[in-house]
Short mmCIF file of C-alpha atoms in Angstrom, two decimals:
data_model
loop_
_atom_site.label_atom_id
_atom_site.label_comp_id
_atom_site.label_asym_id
_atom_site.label_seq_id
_atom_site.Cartn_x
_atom_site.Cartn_y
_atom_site.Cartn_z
CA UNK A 1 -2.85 34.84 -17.72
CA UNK A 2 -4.98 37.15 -19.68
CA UNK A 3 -8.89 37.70 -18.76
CA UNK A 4 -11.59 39.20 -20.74
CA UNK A 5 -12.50 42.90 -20.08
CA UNK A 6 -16.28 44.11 -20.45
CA UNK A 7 -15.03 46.21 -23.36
CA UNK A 8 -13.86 43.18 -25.68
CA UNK A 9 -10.65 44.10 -24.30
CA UNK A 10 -8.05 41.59 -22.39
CA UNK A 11 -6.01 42.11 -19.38
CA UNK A 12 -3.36 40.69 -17.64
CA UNK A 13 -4.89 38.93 -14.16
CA UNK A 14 -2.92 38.25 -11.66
CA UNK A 15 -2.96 34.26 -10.03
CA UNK A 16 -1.10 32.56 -7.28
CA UNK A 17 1.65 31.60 -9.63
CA UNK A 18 2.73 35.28 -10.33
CA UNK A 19 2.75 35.60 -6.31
CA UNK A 20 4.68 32.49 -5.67
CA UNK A 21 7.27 33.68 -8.27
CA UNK A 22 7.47 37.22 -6.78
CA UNK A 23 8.28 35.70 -3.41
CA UNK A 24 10.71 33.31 -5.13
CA UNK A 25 12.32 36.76 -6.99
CA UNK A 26 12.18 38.43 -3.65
CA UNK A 27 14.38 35.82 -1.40
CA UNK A 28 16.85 35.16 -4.18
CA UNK A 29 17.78 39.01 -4.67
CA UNK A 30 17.71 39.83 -0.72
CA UNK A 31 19.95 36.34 -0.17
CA UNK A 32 22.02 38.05 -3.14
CA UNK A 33 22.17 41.64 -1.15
CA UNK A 34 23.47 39.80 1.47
CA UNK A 35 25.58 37.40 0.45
CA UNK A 36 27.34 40.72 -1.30
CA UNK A 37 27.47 42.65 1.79
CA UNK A 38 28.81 39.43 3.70
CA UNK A 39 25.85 38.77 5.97
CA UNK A 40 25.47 35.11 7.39
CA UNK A 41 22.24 33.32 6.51
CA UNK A 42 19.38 34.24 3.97
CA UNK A 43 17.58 36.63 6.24
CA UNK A 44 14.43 35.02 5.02
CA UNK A 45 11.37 34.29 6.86
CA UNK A 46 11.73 30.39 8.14
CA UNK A 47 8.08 30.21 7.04
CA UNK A 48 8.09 31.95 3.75
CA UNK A 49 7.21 30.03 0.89
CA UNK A 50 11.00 30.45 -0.73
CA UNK A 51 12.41 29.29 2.57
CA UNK A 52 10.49 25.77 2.48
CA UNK A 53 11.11 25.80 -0.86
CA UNK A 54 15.15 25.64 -0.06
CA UNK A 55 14.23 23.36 2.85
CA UNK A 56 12.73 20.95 0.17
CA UNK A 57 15.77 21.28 -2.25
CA UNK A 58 17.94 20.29 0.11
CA UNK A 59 16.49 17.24 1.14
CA UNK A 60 15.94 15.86 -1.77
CA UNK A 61 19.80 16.79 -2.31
CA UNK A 62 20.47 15.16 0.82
CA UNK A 63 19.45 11.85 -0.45
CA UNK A 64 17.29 10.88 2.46
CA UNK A 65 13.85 9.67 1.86
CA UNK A 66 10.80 10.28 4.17
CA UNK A 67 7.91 8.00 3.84
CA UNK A 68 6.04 5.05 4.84
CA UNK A 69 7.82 2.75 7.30
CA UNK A 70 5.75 -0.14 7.75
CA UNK A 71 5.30 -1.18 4.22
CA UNK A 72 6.01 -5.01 3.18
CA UNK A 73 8.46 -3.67 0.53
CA UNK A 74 10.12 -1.32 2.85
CA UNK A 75 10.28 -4.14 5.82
CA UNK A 76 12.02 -6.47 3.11
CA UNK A 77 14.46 -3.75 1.93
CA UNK A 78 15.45 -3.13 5.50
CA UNK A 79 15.75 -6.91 6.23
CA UNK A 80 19.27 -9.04 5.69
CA UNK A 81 19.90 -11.81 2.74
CA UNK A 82 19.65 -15.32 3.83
CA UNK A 83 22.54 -17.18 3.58
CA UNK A 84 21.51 -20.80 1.88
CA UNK A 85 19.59 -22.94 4.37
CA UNK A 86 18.80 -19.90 6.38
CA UNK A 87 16.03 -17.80 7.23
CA UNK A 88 15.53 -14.65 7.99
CA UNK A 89 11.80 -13.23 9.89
CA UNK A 90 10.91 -10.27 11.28
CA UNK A 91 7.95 -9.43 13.26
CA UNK A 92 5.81 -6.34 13.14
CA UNK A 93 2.42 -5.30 14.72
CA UNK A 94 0.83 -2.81 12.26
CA UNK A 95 -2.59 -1.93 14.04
CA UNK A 96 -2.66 -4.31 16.40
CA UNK A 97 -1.99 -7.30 14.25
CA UNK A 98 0.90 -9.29 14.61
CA UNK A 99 2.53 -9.88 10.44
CA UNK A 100 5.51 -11.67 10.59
CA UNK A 101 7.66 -11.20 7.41
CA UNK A 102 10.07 -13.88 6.32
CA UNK A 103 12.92 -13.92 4.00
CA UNK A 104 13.51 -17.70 3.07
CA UNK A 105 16.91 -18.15 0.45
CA UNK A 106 15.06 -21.03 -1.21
CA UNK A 107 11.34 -20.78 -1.37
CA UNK A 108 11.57 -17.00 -1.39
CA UNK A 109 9.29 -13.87 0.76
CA UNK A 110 6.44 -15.20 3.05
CA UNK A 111 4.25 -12.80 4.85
CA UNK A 112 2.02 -14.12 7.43
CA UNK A 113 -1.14 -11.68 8.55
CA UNK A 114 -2.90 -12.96 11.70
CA UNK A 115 -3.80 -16.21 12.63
CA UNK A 116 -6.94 -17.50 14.78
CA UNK A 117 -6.70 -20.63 16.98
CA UNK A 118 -8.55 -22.68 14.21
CA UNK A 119 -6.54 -21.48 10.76
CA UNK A 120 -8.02 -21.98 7.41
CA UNK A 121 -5.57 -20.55 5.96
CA UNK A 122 -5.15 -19.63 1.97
CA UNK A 123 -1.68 -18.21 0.17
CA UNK A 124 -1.60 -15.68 -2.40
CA UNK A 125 1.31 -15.00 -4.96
CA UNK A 126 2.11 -11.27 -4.68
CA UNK A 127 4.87 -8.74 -6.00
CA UNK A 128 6.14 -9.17 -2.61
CA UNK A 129 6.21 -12.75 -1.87
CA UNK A 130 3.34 -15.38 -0.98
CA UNK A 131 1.03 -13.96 1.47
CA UNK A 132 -0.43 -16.35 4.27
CA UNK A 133 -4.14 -15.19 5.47
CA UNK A 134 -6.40 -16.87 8.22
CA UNK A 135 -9.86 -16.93 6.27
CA UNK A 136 -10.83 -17.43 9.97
CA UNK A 137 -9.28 -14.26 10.50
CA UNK A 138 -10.28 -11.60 7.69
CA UNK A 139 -10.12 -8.65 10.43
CA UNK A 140 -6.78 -8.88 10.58
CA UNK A 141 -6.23 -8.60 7.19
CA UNK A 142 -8.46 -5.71 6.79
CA UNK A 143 -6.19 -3.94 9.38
CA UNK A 144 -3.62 -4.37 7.39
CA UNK A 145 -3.92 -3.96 4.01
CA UNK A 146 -2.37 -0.49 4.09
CA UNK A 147 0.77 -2.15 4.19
CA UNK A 148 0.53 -4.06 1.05
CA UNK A 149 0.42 -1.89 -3.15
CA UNK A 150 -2.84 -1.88 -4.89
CA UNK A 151 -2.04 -4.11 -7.16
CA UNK A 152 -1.59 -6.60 -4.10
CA UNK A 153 -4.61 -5.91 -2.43
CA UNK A 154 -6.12 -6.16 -5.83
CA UNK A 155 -4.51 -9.79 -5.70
CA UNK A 156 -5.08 -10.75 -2.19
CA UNK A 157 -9.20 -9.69 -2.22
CA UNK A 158 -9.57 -11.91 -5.86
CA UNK A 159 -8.22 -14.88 -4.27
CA UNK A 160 -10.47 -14.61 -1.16
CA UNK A 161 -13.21 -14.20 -3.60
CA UNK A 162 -12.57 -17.40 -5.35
CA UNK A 163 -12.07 -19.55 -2.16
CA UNK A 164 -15.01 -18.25 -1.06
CA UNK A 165 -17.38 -18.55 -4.30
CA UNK A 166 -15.50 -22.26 -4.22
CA UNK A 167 -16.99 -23.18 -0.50
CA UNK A 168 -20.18 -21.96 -1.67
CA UNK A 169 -20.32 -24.25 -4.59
CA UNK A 170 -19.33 -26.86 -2.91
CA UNK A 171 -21.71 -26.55 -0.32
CA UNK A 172 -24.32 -25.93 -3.00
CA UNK A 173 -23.15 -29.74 -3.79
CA UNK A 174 -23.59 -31.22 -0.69
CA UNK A 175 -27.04 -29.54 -0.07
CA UNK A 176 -28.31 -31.16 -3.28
CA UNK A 177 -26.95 -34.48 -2.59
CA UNK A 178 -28.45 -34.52 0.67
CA UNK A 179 -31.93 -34.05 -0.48
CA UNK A 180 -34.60 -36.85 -0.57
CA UNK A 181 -34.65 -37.21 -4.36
CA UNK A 182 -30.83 -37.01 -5.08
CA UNK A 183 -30.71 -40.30 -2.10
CA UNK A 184 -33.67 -42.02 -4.20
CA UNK A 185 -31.42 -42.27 -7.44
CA UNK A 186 -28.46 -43.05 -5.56
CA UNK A 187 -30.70 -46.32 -3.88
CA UNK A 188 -32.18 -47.05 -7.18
CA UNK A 189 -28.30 -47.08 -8.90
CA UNK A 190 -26.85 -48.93 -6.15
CA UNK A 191 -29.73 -51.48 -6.85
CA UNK A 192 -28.74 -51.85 -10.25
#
């Protein structure tokens, strides 16, 4: 990387990425020396930056994957098939909040967040199956959304919206029938 001098003049700077490369330079000749003189081992500092570096290669040689366990995708992948006429459910409490997944060979993925002793409950169409949520319960759900992709929680928070911009219309309705002039045309129809 070159930076300008006060003379109109340009020099080579040094960054981070010239360091990381020297270290990287370093470790490979001195695992080299060794290697030559027949020395076990690297003879690297564990915590250098080259020796993570090998410590990342080979895991991602290994084939082993390290991430998030508690995912609805993940759960499903680490679930069985269901023969025909079978289910298969597994339950999980992610942040206190009992989800119960459910693997069903003809209707398909069900995941069920929550549940409160009077359910009102509304099903949403996701990537990962239909998802079952307790509009009596919305805590829940809010405890465990981290399990779900964004385009799911995108999916999940739209429906809630609509149920809930439905009750309000509806209500809306029932407020206006219920007044004294909307009961004065109904009297003077049914009179007719």
């Amino acid at each position: 990387m070159l930076e300008n001098g006060g003379c109109r003049t340009f020099y080579p700077m040094k960054s981070n990425m010239d360091y990381a490369a020297q270290q990287i330079r370093q470790y490979s000749e001195t695992a080299a020396r060794r290697q030559k003189m027949g020395l076990q081992g690297d003879g690297a500092d564990p915590d250098s930056f080259a020796a993570k570096l090998k410590k990342a290669d080979e895991f991602i040689a290994s084939g082993e994957s390290c991430g998030a366990t508690d995912s609805v995708g993940i759960i499903l992948r680490q679930m069985r098939e269901p023969e025909a006429g079978e289910k298969v459910s597994k339950t999980v409490f992610h942040n206190g909040v009992c989800v119960v997944v459910e693997k069903d060979y003809m209707r398909g993925n069900s995941i069920t967040v929550g549940g409160s002793a009077n359910p009102n409950w509304i099903h949403v169409d996701t990537s990962v199956g239909t998802v079952h949520i307790d509009l009596n319960d919305i805590e829940s759900l809010m405890r465990c959304l981290d399990m779900f992709s964004p385009e799911d929680i995108n999916l999940i928070l739209r429906k809630i919206t609509e149920v809930r911009q439905c009750k309000d219309a509806l209500q809306e309705i029932d407020q206006l029938r219920n007044t004294p002039v909307e009961r004065a045309k109904e009297k003077e129809e049914e009179e007719q």
